[in-house]
PDB file of C-alpha atoms in Angstrom:
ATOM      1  CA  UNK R   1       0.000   0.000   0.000  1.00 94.00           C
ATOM      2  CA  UNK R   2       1.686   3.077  -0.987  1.00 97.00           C
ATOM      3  CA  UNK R   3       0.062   6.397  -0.273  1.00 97.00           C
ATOM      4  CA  UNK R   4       0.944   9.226  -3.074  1.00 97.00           C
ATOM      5  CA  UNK R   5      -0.638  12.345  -4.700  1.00 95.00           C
ATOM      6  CA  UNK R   6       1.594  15.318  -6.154  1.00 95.00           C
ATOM      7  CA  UNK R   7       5.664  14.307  -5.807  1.00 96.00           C
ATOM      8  CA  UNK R   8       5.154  11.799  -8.657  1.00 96.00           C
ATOM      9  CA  UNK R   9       2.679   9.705 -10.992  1.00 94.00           C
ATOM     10  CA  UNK R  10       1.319   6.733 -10.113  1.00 94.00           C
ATOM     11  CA  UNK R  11       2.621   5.513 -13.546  1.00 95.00           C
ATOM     12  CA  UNK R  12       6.182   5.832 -12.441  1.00 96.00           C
ATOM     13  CA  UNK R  13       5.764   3.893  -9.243  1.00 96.00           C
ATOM     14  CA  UNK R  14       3.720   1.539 -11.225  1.00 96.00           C
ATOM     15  CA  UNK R  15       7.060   0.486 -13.089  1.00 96.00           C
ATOM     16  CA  UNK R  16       8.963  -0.332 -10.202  1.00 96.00           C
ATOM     17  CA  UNK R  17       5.932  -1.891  -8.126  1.00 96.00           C
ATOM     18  CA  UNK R  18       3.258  -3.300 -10.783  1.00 95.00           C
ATOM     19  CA  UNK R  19       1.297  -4.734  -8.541  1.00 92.00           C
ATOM     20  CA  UNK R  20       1.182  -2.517  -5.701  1.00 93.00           C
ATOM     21  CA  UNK R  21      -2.390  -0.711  -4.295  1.00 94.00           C
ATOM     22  CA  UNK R  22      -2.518   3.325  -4.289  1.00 96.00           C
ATOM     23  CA  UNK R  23      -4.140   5.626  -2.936  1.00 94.00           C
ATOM     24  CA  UNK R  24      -4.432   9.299  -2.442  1.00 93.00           C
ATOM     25  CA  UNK R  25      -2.057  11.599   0.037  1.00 95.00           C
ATOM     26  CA  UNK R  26      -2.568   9.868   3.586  1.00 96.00           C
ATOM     27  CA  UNK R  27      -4.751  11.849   6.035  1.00 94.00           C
ATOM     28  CA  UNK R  28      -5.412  11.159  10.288  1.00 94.00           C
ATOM     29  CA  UNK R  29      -7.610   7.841   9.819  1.00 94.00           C
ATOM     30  CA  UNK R  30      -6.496   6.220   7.401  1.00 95.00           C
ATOM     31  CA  UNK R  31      -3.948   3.637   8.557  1.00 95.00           C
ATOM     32  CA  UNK R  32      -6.579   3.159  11.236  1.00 93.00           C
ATOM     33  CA  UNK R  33      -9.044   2.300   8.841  1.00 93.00           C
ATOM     34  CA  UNK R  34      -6.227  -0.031   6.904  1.00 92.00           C
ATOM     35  CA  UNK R  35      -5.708  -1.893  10.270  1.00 91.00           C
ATOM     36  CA  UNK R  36      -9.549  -2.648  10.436  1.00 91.00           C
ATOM     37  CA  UNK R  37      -9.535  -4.559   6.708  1.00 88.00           C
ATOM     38  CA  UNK R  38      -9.717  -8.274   6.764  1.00 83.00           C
ATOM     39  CA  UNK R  39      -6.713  -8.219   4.841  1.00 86.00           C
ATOM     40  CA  UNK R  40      -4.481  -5.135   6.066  1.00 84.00           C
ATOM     41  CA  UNK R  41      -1.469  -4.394   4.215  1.00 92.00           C
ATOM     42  CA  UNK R  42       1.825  -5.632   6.069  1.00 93.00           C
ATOM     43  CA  UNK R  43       3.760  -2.689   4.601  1.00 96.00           C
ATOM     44  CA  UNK R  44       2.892   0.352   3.828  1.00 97.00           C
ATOM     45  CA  UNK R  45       4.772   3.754   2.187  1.00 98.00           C
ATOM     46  CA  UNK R  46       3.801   7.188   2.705  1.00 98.00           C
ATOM     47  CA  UNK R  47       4.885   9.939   0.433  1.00 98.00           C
ATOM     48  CA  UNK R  48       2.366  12.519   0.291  1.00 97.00           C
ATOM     49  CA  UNK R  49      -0.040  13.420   2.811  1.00 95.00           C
ATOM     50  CA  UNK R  50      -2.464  15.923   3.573  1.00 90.00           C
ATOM     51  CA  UNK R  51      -1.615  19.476   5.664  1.00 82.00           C
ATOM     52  CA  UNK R  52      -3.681  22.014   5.394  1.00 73.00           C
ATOM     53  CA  UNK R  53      -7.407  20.869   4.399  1.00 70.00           C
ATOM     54  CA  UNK R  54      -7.521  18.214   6.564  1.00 74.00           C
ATOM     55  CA  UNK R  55      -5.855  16.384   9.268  1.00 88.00           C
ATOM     56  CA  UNK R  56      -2.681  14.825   8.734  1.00 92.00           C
ATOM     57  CA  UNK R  57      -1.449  11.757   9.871  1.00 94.00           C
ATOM     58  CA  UNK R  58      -0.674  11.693  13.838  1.00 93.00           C
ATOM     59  CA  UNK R  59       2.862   9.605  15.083  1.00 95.00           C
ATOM     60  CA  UNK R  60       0.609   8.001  16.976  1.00 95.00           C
ATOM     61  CA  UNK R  61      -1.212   6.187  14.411  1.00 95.00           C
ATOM     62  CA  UNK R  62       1.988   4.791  12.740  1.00 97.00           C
ATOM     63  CA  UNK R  63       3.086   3.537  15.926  1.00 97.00           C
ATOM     64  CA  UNK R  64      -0.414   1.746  16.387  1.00 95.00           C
ATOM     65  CA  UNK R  65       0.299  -0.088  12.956  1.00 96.00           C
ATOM     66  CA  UNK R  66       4.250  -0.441  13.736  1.00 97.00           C
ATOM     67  CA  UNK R  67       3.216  -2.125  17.101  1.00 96.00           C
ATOM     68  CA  UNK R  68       1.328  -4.223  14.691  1.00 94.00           C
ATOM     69  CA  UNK R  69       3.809  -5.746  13.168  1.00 95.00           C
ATOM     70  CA  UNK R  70       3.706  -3.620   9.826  1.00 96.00           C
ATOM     71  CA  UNK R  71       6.572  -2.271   8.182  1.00 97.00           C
ATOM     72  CA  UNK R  72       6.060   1.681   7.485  1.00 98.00           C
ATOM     73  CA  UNK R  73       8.330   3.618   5.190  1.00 98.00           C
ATOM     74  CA  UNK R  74       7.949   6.891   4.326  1.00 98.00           C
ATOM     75  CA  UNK R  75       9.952   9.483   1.819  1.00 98.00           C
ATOM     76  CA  UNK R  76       9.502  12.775  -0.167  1.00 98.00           C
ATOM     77  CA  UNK R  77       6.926  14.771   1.854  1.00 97.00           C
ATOM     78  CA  UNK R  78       4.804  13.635   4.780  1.00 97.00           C
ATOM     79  CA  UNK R  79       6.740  10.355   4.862  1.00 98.00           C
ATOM     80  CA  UNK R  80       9.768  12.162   4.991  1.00 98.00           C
ATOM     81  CA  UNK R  81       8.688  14.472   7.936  1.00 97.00           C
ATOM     82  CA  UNK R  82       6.687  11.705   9.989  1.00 97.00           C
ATOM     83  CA  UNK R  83       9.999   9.348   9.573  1.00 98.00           C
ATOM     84  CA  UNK R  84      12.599  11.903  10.808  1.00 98.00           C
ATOM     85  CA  UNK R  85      10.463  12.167  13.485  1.00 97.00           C
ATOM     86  CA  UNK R  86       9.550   8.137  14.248  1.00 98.00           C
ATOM     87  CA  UNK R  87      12.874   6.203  13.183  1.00 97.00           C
ATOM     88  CA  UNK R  88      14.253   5.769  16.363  1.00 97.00           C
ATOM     89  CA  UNK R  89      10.826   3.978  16.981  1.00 97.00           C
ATOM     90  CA  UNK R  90      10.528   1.901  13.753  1.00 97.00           C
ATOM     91  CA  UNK R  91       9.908   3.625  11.092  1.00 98.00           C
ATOM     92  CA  UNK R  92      11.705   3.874   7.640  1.00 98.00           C
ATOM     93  CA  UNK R  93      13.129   6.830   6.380  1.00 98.00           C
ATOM     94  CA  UNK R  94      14.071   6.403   2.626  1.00 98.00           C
ATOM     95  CA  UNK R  95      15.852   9.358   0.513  1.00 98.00           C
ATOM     96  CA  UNK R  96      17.642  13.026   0.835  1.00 98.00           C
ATOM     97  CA  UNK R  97      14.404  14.992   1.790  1.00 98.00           C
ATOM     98  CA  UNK R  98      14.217  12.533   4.883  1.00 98.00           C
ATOM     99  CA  UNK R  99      18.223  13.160   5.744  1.00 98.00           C
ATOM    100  CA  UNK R 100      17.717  16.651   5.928  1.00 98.00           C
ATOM    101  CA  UNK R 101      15.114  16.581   8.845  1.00 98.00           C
ATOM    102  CA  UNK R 102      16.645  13.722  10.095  1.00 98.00           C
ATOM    103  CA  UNK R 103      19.553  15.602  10.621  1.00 98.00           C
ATOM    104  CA  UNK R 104      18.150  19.484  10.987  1.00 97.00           C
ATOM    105  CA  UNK R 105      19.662  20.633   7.623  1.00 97.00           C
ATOM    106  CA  UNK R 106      15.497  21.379   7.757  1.00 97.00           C
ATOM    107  CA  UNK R 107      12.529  21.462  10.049  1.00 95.00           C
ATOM    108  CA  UNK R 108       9.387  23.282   8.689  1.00 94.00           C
ATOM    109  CA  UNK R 109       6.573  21.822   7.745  1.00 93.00           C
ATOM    110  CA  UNK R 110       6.436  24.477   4.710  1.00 95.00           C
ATOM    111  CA  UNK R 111       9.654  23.061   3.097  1.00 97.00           C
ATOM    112  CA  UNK R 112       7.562  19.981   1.848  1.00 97.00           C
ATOM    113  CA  UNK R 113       4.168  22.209   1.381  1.00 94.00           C
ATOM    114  CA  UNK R 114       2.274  22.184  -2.098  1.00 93.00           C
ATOM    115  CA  UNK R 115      -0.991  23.053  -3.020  1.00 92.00           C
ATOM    116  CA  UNK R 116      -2.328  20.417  -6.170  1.00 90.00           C
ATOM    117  CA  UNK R 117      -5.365  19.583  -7.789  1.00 89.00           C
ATOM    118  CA  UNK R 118      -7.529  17.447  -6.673  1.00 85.00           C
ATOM    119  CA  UNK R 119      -8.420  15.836  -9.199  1.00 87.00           C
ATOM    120  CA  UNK R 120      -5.713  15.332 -11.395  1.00 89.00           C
ATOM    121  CA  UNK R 121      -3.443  15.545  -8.231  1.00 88.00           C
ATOM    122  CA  UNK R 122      -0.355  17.846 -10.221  1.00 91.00           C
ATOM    123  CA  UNK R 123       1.427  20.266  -8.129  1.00 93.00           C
ATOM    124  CA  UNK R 124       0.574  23.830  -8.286  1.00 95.00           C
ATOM    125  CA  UNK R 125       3.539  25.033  -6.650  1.00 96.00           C
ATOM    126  CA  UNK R 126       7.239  24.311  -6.119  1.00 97.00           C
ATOM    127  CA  UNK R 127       8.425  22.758  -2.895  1.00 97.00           C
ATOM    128  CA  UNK R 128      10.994  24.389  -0.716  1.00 98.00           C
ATOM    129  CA  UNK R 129      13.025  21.413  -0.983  1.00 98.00           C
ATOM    130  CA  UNK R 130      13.162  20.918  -4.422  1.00 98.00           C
ATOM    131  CA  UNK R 131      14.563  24.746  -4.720  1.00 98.00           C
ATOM    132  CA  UNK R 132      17.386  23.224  -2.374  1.00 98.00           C
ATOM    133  CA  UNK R 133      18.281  20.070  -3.880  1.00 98.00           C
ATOM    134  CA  UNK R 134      18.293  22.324  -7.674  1.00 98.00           C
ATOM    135  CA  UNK R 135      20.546  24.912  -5.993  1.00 98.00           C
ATOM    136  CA  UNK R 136      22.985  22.295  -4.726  1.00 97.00           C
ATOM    137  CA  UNK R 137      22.896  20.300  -8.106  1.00 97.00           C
ATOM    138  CA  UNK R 138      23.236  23.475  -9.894  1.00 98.00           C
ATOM    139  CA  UNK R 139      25.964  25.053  -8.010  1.00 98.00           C
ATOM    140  CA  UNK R 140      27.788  21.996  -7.918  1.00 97.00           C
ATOM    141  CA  UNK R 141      27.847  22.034 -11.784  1.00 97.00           C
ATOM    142  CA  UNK R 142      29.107  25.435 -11.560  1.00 97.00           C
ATOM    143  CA  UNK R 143      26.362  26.502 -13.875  1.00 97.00           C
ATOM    144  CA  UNK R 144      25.162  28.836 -10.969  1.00 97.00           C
ATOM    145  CA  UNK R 145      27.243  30.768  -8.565  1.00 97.00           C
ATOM    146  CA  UNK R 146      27.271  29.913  -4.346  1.00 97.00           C
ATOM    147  CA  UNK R 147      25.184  33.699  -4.370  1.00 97.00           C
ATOM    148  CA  UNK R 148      23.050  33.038  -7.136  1.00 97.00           C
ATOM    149  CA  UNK R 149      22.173  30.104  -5.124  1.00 98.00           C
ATOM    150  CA  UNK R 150      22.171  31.489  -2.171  1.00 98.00           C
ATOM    151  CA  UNK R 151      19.564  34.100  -3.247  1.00 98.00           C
ATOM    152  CA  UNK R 152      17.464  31.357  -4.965  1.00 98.00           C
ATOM    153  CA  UNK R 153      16.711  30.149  -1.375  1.00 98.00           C
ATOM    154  CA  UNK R 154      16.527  32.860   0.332  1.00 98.00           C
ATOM    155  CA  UNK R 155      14.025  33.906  -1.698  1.00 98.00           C
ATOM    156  CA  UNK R 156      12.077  30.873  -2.224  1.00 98.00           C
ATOM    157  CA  UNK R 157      12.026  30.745   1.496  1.00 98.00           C
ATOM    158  CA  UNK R 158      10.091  33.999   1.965  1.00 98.00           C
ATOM    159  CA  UNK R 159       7.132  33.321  -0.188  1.00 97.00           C
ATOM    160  CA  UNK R 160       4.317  31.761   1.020  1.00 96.00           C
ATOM    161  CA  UNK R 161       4.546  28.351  -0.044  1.00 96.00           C
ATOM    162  CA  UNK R 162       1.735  28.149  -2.608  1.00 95.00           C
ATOM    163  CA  UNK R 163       3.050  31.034  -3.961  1.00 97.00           C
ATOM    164  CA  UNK R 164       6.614  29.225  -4.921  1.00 98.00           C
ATOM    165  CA  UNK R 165       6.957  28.696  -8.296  1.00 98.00           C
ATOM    166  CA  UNK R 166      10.671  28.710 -10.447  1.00 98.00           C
ATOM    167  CA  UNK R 167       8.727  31.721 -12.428  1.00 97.00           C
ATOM    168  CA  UNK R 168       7.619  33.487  -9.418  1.00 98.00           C
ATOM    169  CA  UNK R 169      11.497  33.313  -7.666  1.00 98.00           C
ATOM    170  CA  UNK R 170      13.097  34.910 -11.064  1.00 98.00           C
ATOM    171  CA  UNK R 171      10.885  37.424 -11.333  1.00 98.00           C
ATOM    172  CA  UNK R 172      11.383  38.020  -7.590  1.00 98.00           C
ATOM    173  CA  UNK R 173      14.616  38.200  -8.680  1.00 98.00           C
ATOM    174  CA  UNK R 174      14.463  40.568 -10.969  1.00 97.00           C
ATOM    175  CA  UNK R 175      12.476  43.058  -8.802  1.00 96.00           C
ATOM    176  CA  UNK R 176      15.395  42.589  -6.919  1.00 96.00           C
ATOM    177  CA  UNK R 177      18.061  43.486  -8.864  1.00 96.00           C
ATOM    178  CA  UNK R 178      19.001  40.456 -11.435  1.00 96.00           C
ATOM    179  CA  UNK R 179      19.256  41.162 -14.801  1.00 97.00           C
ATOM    180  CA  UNK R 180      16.458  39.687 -16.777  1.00 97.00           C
ATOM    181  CA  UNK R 181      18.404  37.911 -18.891  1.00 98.00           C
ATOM    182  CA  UNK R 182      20.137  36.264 -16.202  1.00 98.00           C
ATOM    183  CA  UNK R 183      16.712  35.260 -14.324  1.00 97.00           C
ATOM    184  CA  UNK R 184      15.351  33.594 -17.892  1.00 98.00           C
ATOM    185  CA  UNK R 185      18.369  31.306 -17.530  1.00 98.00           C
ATOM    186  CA  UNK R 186      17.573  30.577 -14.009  1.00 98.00           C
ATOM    187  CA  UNK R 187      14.671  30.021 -14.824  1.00 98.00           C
ATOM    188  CA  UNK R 188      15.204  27.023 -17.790  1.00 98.00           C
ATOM    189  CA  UNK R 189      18.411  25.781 -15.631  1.00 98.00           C
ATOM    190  CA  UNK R 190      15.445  25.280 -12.406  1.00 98.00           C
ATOM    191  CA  UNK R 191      13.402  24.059 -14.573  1.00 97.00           C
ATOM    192  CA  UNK R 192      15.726  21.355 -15.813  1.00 96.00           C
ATOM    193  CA  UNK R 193      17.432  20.697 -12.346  1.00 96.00           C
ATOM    194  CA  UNK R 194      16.540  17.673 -10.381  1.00 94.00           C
ATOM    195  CA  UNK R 195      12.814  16.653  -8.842  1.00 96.00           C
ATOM    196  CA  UNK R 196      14.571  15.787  -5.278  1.00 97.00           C
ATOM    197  CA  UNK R 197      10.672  14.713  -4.334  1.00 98.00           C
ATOM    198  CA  UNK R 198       9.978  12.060  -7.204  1.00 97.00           C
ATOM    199  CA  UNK R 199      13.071  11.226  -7.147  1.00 98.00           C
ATOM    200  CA  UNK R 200      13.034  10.201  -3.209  1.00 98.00           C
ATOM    201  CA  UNK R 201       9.353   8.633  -3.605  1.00 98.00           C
ATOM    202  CA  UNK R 202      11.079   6.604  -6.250  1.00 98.00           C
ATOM    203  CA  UNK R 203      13.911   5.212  -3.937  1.00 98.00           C
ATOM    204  CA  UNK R 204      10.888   4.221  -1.825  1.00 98.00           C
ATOM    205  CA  UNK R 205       9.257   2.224  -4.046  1.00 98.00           C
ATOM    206  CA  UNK R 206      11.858   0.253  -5.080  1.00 97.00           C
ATOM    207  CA  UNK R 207      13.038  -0.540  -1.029  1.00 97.00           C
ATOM    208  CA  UNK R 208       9.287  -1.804  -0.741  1.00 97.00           C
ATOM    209  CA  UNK R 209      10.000  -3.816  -4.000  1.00 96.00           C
ATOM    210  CA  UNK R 210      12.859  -5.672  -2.565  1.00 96.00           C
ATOM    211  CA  UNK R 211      11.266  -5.993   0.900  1.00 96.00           C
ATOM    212  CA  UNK R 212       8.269  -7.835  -1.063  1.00 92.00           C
ATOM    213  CA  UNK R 213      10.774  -9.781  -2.659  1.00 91.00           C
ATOM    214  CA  UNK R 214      12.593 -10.560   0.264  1.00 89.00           C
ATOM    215  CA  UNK R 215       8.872 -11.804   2.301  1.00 78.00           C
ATOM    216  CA  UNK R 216       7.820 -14.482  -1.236  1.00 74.00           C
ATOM    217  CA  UNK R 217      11.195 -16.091  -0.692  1.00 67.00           C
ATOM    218  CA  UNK R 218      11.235 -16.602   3.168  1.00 56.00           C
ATOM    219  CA  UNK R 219       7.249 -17.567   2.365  1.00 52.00           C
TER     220      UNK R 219
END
């Protein structure tokens, strides 16, 4: 059972867990409704989960179903926070997103905090953390300077989070003082810098991969 909205498609976990179930960002109740099911999952992921429009998922709720005996991993956004947070008490943290709480590079709940549709479940918004990991990948090519970078953050960091977009930051930029030609390549550099959310959620699926192939064998 893997629970996902925004950080990546369903058809990209698909590939690397074909027949796993999904369902929508987690929420406070639903692994207590999971552990009610005749047939409860015995491990479950969480990547996205919901903030702001309803409850979100309580530590003590994933330390009803660890107590259980089910395996709990979690990665990219919700997962990320909830396992910094519970793996000294079971729970698996999987990817960079969960490092960085783990070990206080971050600790805001606003640094993993999209808005997205509904429906279609696509992002409306850039995460915090995805400015960082771009930054780092970006200065580390040298295709952006250690002050570019450093303003890219800092002014990611003082939007409001829905408001965080890679056009909204360069024309912050701009406003403040960049030269617009230098913002546009910002901009398409950003834009074609890494996805440090998908690219956690994917780490996660394939650990729950090889933990279901580890469980058929000893079965």
């Amino acid at each position: 059972m893997i629970f996902v909205g925004p950080s990546i498609s369903r058809e990209a976990l698909t590939k690397v867990l074909p027949e796993a179930e999904f369902r929508g960002p987690v929420e406070r109740g639903d692994i207590d409704v999971l552990l009610r099911e005749d047939t409860s999952p015995d491990i479950i992921g969480i990547i996205d989960g919901k903030f702001l429009h309803a409850m979100s998922i309580s530590p003590k709720e994933i330390l009803t179903a660890l107590n259980r005996g089910v395996t709990i991993l979690g990665s990219s956004s919700m997962g990320a926070l909830r396992a910094a947070e519970l793996d000294t008490l079971g729970m698996t943290g999987i990817g960079t997103i969960y490092q960085w709480y783990a070990d206080g590079t971050i600790d805001a709940d606003d640094e993993v905090a999209i808005t997205f549709d509904p429906k279609s479940l696509r992002a409306l918004c850039t995460p915090m953390v995805n400015f960082r990991a771009s930054v780092n990948e970006l200065v580390g090519q040298g295709s952006v300077t250690e002050e570019e970078g450093g303003r890219i953050v800092e002014t990611a960091k003082a939007m409001y989070f829905p408001d965080r977009t890679h056009a909204s930051v360069c024309e912050q930029l701009v406003f403040d003082g960049v030269e617009s030609q230098r913002a546009e390549e910002l901009f398409r550099l950003l834009e074609g810098s890494i996805d440090r959310k998908a690219t956690d959620a994917l780490l996660l699926a394939r650990r729950v991969s090889e933990l279901t192939a580890e469980r058929e064998v000893v079965a």
